[in-house]
Amino acid sequence: MNNRGIKYYSSDDLSCDYYLEMASKVIEEFTEDEEYWEINKIIEFYNIHCYFKNEIYLLKWKEDEKERYKTIVKKFMKIIGKYFSQIDGNKMINILSAVNIDYLDDFWKLFDKFKVYKSVSGEKMAAVMLHAQFRLNDILVYKNLVECYKEELRKYLLAHDNSAELILMQYVELREYRRQQYYFPTSLNENDKETILLNYINSMSVNINYLRLIYESQNDSEMKISDKTKLKARRKHDEKVEDLFSNSVGVSYGSQVTFSNKQIEEKKINFVDHEIHASYSTLWIKENLDYPTLLNNFIYLFEFTDMQFRFQHVNKFIYMGIFEKLMGVKGKKEYLTGTAFNQLKGLAILQMISYYEELKRNNVQLESVIKWFFEEYLKNEFDVDGFYISLPSEKSTYLEKCRMIISELDSILKQFRMFVDDKEIDHELLQLSSEHMFLKDVPSLLEQKYIYPIGKEYEKVSHCLFSDQSMLHYLAKLDTQYNAFYKLLQNEYVRVEEFECYQVSEIDWLIDLGYIYVDKQGFLKCNIRKVKIVKELYDNEVLCRYYTRQYDDIIGELDERGVISYGTSLLSIPEQNYLNYLLNKSEYSNGMDLRNKYVHGTQATDEKVHEQDYFTLLRILILFIIKINEEFCLVDKK
């Protein structure tokens, strides 16, 4: 009997029908009296067994035919067990040489399942590890095999540079981007891991993505990497990147900011060759030098927030392309970023620097405007007394400015927390406080301020309606193809019966839950109010409920069904995550760590770097101002 290469991947894999067609032929040809001693036929039997074990059958099989097949397939495991029970160390290399490459993972799965390792010595396995068909990752997924051959595997790992990538996959890489968990020999100590990483850094086959993981990684109980090794990885990474871009042609992107004395419109935003070109009117600035307008410019001119005062600089999953989401190597504690995020980050820095200089030309110090907000505006506008802030002088170096403003960021949050708790700011009590202020602990003056999406229903409905990876938005009859189901329903007249069978079950589910409905003419329509709320959550990961009062009935319904949860804090969770990325490395391995490097004196010596950092810190302070002002405005309206 010939081996047909039948392979089981998963119950929802699109290849199931194709392989089950072949499986039926193998089952029909099977004879119980025949001896089966060819390894690929044995593994093929195992893959057929997996289909039946998971109750995956062809729809065209009649019930009696299916039952007959099931009876035959039940005999396969006995044959498989008999074959693997006769494997010993002397046969291993010959057998491994004969295994089809697509079956190598199955071979080691069965090797572990039938405990063949008890019959193969460490010496014999060491020889197997030198064979061309041996793949380290096939072994490392089985704890028993790793423990049995721990000394041989330790030597193999130390001798092969690319084993570093598997170590990084297990201990540093974001696990949702791979399915397997790897086990490593208990005999592999921290010094061994460090040696493997150093050998990898110095090798010719190094991958720049894994170099980045090394130097951005955070030490924990499972993986500790010395600062020297991290520095070597960063230098090698920078060297490889420079070589790559000096010899390659790519797509560049960036941002450009100008202030024009000829422009009448307050702002013009254009996209030119993958670049954001932002132009602002100096006439507008000169005619509106009052401090409230100068601060409002960050909202309405530079669009640091949207109209719910949510930070616009946070990374949003919807702005990431499919390759950015799924491709590449990502650390398990990495703040995920993409092209759009990096472009907005660059734009924000340019906006801050250019605006700062434009104000100076008009004899206005931005620091003075900030001080006015805390020490005069809050008192005069909301009768909130006691806020104070110390900001650097114009003559200070950027290094001095950064060190000073870092402490003031913390102070402002402590003052706000004190006001929320006590409705006053006790300066003596504040001076006694030496605790570090965590962003998540900064409270709000408002109850249930934020709404967050949660649960399986949300995940499914948002995928069905808004994701370009959902199958619902495809309809063969349409000339125009849409990248989301809700867009199709907004723009076309379609009926349920026009969709394929595999689409209908999800459409019926959306109808049952009231996200879409069938109108009097039989056409599918969106429940606009409900879809609008879910779309807001999908796009921004958060809503401020004080701007969505007209949707209280919808929000109440979603709350009852466990689709949303509430949160009370000054900053929303996406905003907390973003600011932790900028300020700390405790949360994110790739964080800018602005707070710690200036507090602990580990900053760079380049004044240009300090300048950019200062304007980033100023931007954070402006964002705090916007959020604090929003809080008092909303309380004032209640």
PDB file of C-alpha atoms in Angstrom, residues 359-496:
ATOM      1  CA  LEU A 359       5.416  80.783  20.926  1.00  0.00           C
ATOM      2  CA  LYS A 360       8.906  81.993  21.813  1.00  0.00           C
ATOM      3  CA  ARG A 361       8.874  84.207  18.725  1.00  0.00           C
ATOM      4  CA  ASN A 362       5.724  85.722  20.184  1.00  0.00           C
ATOM      5  CA  ASN A 363       7.357  86.171  23.610  1.00  0.00           C
ATOM      6  CA  VAL A 364       5.404  83.352  25.224  1.00  0.00           C
ATOM      7  CA  GLN A 365       7.052  80.540  27.214  1.00  0.00           C
ATOM      8  CA  LEU A 366       5.016  77.338  27.100  1.00  0.00           C
ATOM      9  CA  GLU A 367       6.196  76.571  30.639  1.00  0.00           C
ATOM     10  CA  SER A 368       4.527  79.820  31.780  1.00  0.00           C
ATOM     11  CA  VAL A 369       1.251  78.729  30.193  1.00  0.00           C
ATOM     12  CA  ILE A 370       1.471  75.384  31.986  1.00  0.00           C
ATOM     13  CA  LYS A 371       2.184  77.068  35.318  1.00  0.00           C
ATOM     14  CA  TRP A 372      -0.781  79.418  34.762  1.00  0.00           C
ATOM     15  CA  PHE A 373      -3.092  76.454  34.230  1.00  0.00           C
ATOM     16  CA  PHE A 374      -2.274  74.813  37.554  1.00  0.00           C
ATOM     17  CA  GLU A 375      -1.806  77.856  39.737  1.00  0.00           C
ATOM     18  CA  GLU A 376      -4.353  80.343  38.350  1.00  0.00           C
ATOM     19  CA  TYR A 377      -6.828  78.804  35.898  1.00  0.00           C
ATOM     20  CA  LEU A 378      -7.989  75.925  38.127  1.00  0.00           C
ATOM     21  CA  LYS A 379      -8.532  78.325  41.015  1.00  0.00           C
ATOM     22  CA  ASN A 380     -10.328  80.998  38.975  1.00  0.00           C
ATOM     23  CA  GLU A 381     -12.416  78.638  36.840  1.00  0.00           C
ATOM     24  CA  PHE A 382     -13.321  75.832  39.271  1.00  0.00           C
ATOM     25  CA  ASP A 383     -12.414  77.249  42.677  1.00  0.00           C
ATOM     26  CA  VAL A 384      -9.755  74.537  42.999  1.00  0.00           C
ATOM     27  CA  ASP A 385      -6.909  75.925  45.083  1.00  0.00           C
ATOM     28  CA  GLY A 386      -3.519  74.469  45.997  1.00  0.00           C
ATOM     29  CA  PHE A 387      -2.108  73.052  42.773  1.00  0.00           C
ATOM     30  CA  TYR A 388       1.452  74.138  42.141  1.00  0.00           C
ATOM     31  CA  ILE A 389       4.233  73.201  39.755  1.00  0.00           C
ATOM     32  CA  SER A 390       7.921  74.092  39.438  1.00  0.00           C
ATOM     33  CA  LEU A 391       9.233  74.236  35.892  1.00  0.00           C
ATOM     34  CA  PRO A 392      12.766  74.783  34.572  1.00  0.00           C
ATOM     35  CA  SER A 393      14.048  78.184  33.531  1.00  0.00           C
ATOM     36  CA  GLU A 394      14.866  79.031  29.949  1.00  0.00           C
ATOM     37  CA  LYS A 395      18.582  79.004  30.762  1.00  0.00           C
ATOM     38  CA  SER A 396      18.574  75.414  32.066  1.00  0.00           C
ATOM     39  CA  THR A 397      20.191  72.723  29.936  1.00  0.00           C
ATOM     40  CA  TYR A 398      17.857  70.146  28.442  1.00  0.00           C
ATOM     41  CA  LEU A 399      19.340  67.555  30.800  1.00  0.00           C
ATOM     42  CA  GLU A 400      18.424  69.746  33.772  1.00  0.00           C
ATOM     43  CA  LYS A 401      14.977  70.386  32.308  1.00  0.00           C
ATOM     44  CA  CYS A 402      14.303  66.661  31.893  1.00  0.00           C
ATOM     45  CA  ARG A 403      15.355  65.866  35.453  1.00  0.00           C
ATOM     46  CA  MET A 404      13.131  68.597  36.835  1.00  0.00           C
ATOM     47  CA  ILE A 405      10.018  67.886  34.826  1.00  0.00           C
ATOM     48  CA  ILE A 406      10.121  64.145  35.637  1.00  0.00           C
ATOM     49  CA  SER A 407       9.590  64.883  39.320  1.00  0.00           C
ATOM     50  CA  GLU A 408       6.854  67.422  38.519  1.00  0.00           C
ATOM     51  CA  LEU A 409       4.883  64.870  36.521  1.00  0.00           C
ATOM     52  CA  ASP A 410       4.765  62.671  39.604  1.00  0.00           C
ATOM     53  CA  SER A 411       3.909  65.626  41.837  1.00  0.00           C
ATOM     54  CA  ILE A 412       0.952  66.730  39.697  1.00  0.00           C
ATOM     55  CA  LEU A 413      -0.573  63.242  39.785  1.00  0.00           C
ATOM     56  CA  LYS A 414      -0.144  63.064  43.576  1.00  0.00           C
ATOM     57  CA  GLN A 415      -1.773  66.471  43.945  1.00  0.00           C
ATOM     58  CA  PHE A 416      -4.700  65.409  41.804  1.00  0.00           C
ATOM     59  CA  ARG A 417      -5.130  62.164  43.748  1.00  0.00           C
ATOM     60  CA  MET A 418      -5.061  64.109  46.998  1.00  0.00           C
ATOM     61  CA  PHE A 419      -7.759  66.462  45.712  1.00  0.00           C
ATOM     62  CA  VAL A 420      -9.954  63.540  44.603  1.00  0.00           C
ATOM     63  CA  ASP A 421      -9.597  61.858  47.998  1.00  0.00           C
ATOM     64  CA  ASP A 422      -9.793  64.902  50.304  1.00  0.00           C
ATOM     65  CA  LYS A 423     -11.160  67.748  48.130  1.00  0.00           C
ATOM     66  CA  GLU A 424      -8.085  69.765  49.102  1.00  0.00           C
ATOM     67  CA  ILE A 425      -4.311  69.648  48.685  1.00  0.00           C
ATOM     68  CA  ASP A 426      -2.331  69.443  51.920  1.00  0.00           C
ATOM     69  CA  HIS A 427       1.181  70.558  50.999  1.00  0.00           C
ATOM     70  CA  GLU A 428       2.744  69.298  54.223  1.00  0.00           C
ATOM     71  CA  LEU A 429       1.251  65.859  53.691  1.00  0.00           C
ATOM     72  CA  LEU A 430       2.382  65.931  50.081  1.00  0.00           C
ATOM     73  CA  GLN A 431       5.962  66.694  51.116  1.00  0.00           C
ATOM     74  CA  LEU A 432       5.968  63.608  53.360  1.00  0.00           C
ATOM     75  CA  SER A 433       4.941  61.365  50.465  1.00  0.00           C
ATOM     76  CA  SER A 434       7.889  59.559  48.874  1.00  0.00           C
ATOM     77  CA  GLU A 435       5.973  56.708  47.249  1.00  0.00           C
ATOM     78  CA  HIS A 436       6.150  56.159  43.519  1.00  0.00           C
ATOM     79  CA  MET A 437       2.927  57.115  41.735  1.00  0.00           C
ATOM     80  CA  PHE A 438       1.528  54.414  39.458  1.00  0.00           C
ATOM     81  CA  LEU A 439      -0.641  55.680  36.611  1.00  0.00           C
ATOM     82  CA  LYS A 440      -3.331  53.059  37.240  1.00  0.00           C
ATOM     83  CA  ASP A 441      -3.732  54.353  40.795  1.00  0.00           C
ATOM     84  CA  VAL A 442      -4.615  57.920  39.812  1.00  0.00           C
ATOM     85  CA  PRO A 443      -8.368  58.129  40.588  1.00  0.00           C
ATOM     86  CA  SER A 444     -11.124  60.030  38.840  1.00  0.00           C
ATOM     87  CA  LEU A 445     -13.611  62.554  40.180  1.00  0.00           C
ATOM     88  CA  LEU A 446     -16.245  60.695  38.140  1.00  0.00           C
ATOM     89  CA  GLU A 447     -17.912  57.356  38.815  1.00  0.00           C
ATOM     90  CA  GLN A 448     -17.666  54.662  36.130  1.00  0.00           C
ATOM     91  CA  LYS A 449     -15.892  57.099  33.838  1.00  0.00           C
ATOM     92  CA  TYR A 450     -14.697  54.577  31.252  1.00  0.00           C
ATOM     93  CA  ILE A 451     -16.326  51.702  29.388  1.00  0.00           C
ATOM     94  CA  TYR A 452     -14.141  48.809  28.166  1.00  0.00           C
ATOM     95  CA  PRO A 453     -14.993  45.887  25.879  1.00  0.00           C
ATOM     96  CA  ILE A 454     -14.733  42.394  27.402  1.00  0.00           C
ATOM     97  CA  GLY A 455     -15.829  38.810  26.821  1.00  0.00           C
ATOM     98  CA  LYS A 456     -16.299  36.297  24.056  1.00  0.00           C
ATOM     99  CA  GLU A 457     -19.454  37.934  22.682  1.00  0.00           C
ATOM    100  CA  TYR A 458     -17.573  41.180  22.093  1.00  0.00           C
ATOM    101  CA  GLU A 459     -14.651  39.370  20.470  1.00  0.00           C
ATOM    102  CA  LYS A 460     -16.956  37.493  18.114  1.00  0.00           C
ATOM    103  CA  VAL A 461     -19.262  40.370  17.176  1.00  0.00           C
ATOM    104  CA  SER A 462     -16.399  42.810  16.596  1.00  0.00           C
ATOM    105  CA  HIS A 463     -14.647  40.242  14.415  1.00  0.00           C
ATOM    106  CA  CYS A 464     -17.810  39.483  12.410  1.00  0.00           C
ATOM    107  CA  LEU A 465     -18.769  43.119  11.839  1.00  0.00           C
ATOM    108  CA  PHE A 466     -15.487  45.024  11.583  1.00  0.00           C
ATOM    109  CA  SER A 467     -12.542  42.742  10.875  1.00  0.00           C
ATOM    110  CA  ASP A 468     -11.142  42.393   7.364  1.00  0.00           C
ATOM    111  CA  GLN A 469     -10.319  38.787   8.331  1.00  0.00           C
ATOM    112  CA  SER A 470     -13.987  37.854   8.761  1.00  0.00           C
ATOM    113  CA  MET A 471     -15.567  35.874   5.921  1.00  0.00           C
ATOM    114  CA  LEU A 472     -18.909  37.707   6.138  1.00  0.00           C
ATOM    115  CA  HIS A 473     -17.977  40.704   4.020  1.00  0.00           C
ATOM    116  CA  TYR A 474     -17.437  38.614   0.879  1.00  0.00           C
ATOM    117  CA  LEU A 475     -20.365  38.250  -1.509  1.00  0.00           C
ATOM    118  CA  ALA A 476     -19.586  36.834  -4.951  1.00  0.00           C
ATOM    119  CA  LYS A 477     -22.298  38.787  -6.803  1.00  0.00           C
ATOM    120  CA  LEU A 478     -20.921  42.197  -5.859  1.00  0.00           C
ATOM    121  CA  ASP A 479     -18.655  44.190  -8.161  1.00  0.00           C
ATOM    122  CA  THR A 480     -17.397  46.185  -5.187  1.00  0.00           C
ATOM    123  CA  GLN A 481     -15.752  44.253  -2.370  1.00  0.00           C
ATOM    124  CA  TYR A 482     -15.826  45.645   1.168  1.00  0.00           C
ATOM    125  CA  ASN A 483     -13.272  45.043   3.900  1.00  0.00           C
ATOM    126  CA  ALA A 484     -15.855  44.721   6.673  1.00  0.00           C
ATOM    127  CA  PHE A 485     -19.350  43.238   6.970  1.00  0.00           C
ATOM    128  CA  TYR A 486     -20.936  46.364   8.479  1.00  0.00           C
ATOM    129  CA  LYS A 487     -19.731  48.388   5.458  1.00  0.00           C
ATOM    130  CA  LEU A 488     -21.353  45.897   3.124  1.00  0.00           C
ATOM    131  CA  LEU A 489     -24.662  46.259   4.969  1.00  0.00           C
ATOM    132  CA  GLN A 490     -24.390  50.053   4.952  1.00  0.00           C
ATOM    133  CA  ASN A 491     -23.849  50.241   1.200  1.00  0.00           C
ATOM    134  CA  GLU A 492     -25.703  47.297  -0.352  1.00  0.00           C
ATOM    135  CA  TYR A 493     -29.149  45.717  -0.325  1.00  0.00           C
ATOM    136  CA  VAL A 494     -28.528  42.069   0.540  1.00  0.00           C
ATOM    137  CA  ARG A 495     -30.625  39.187   1.885  1.00  0.00           C
ATOM    138  CA  VAL A 496     -29.631  36.270   4.108  1.00  0.00           C
TER     139      VAL A 496
END
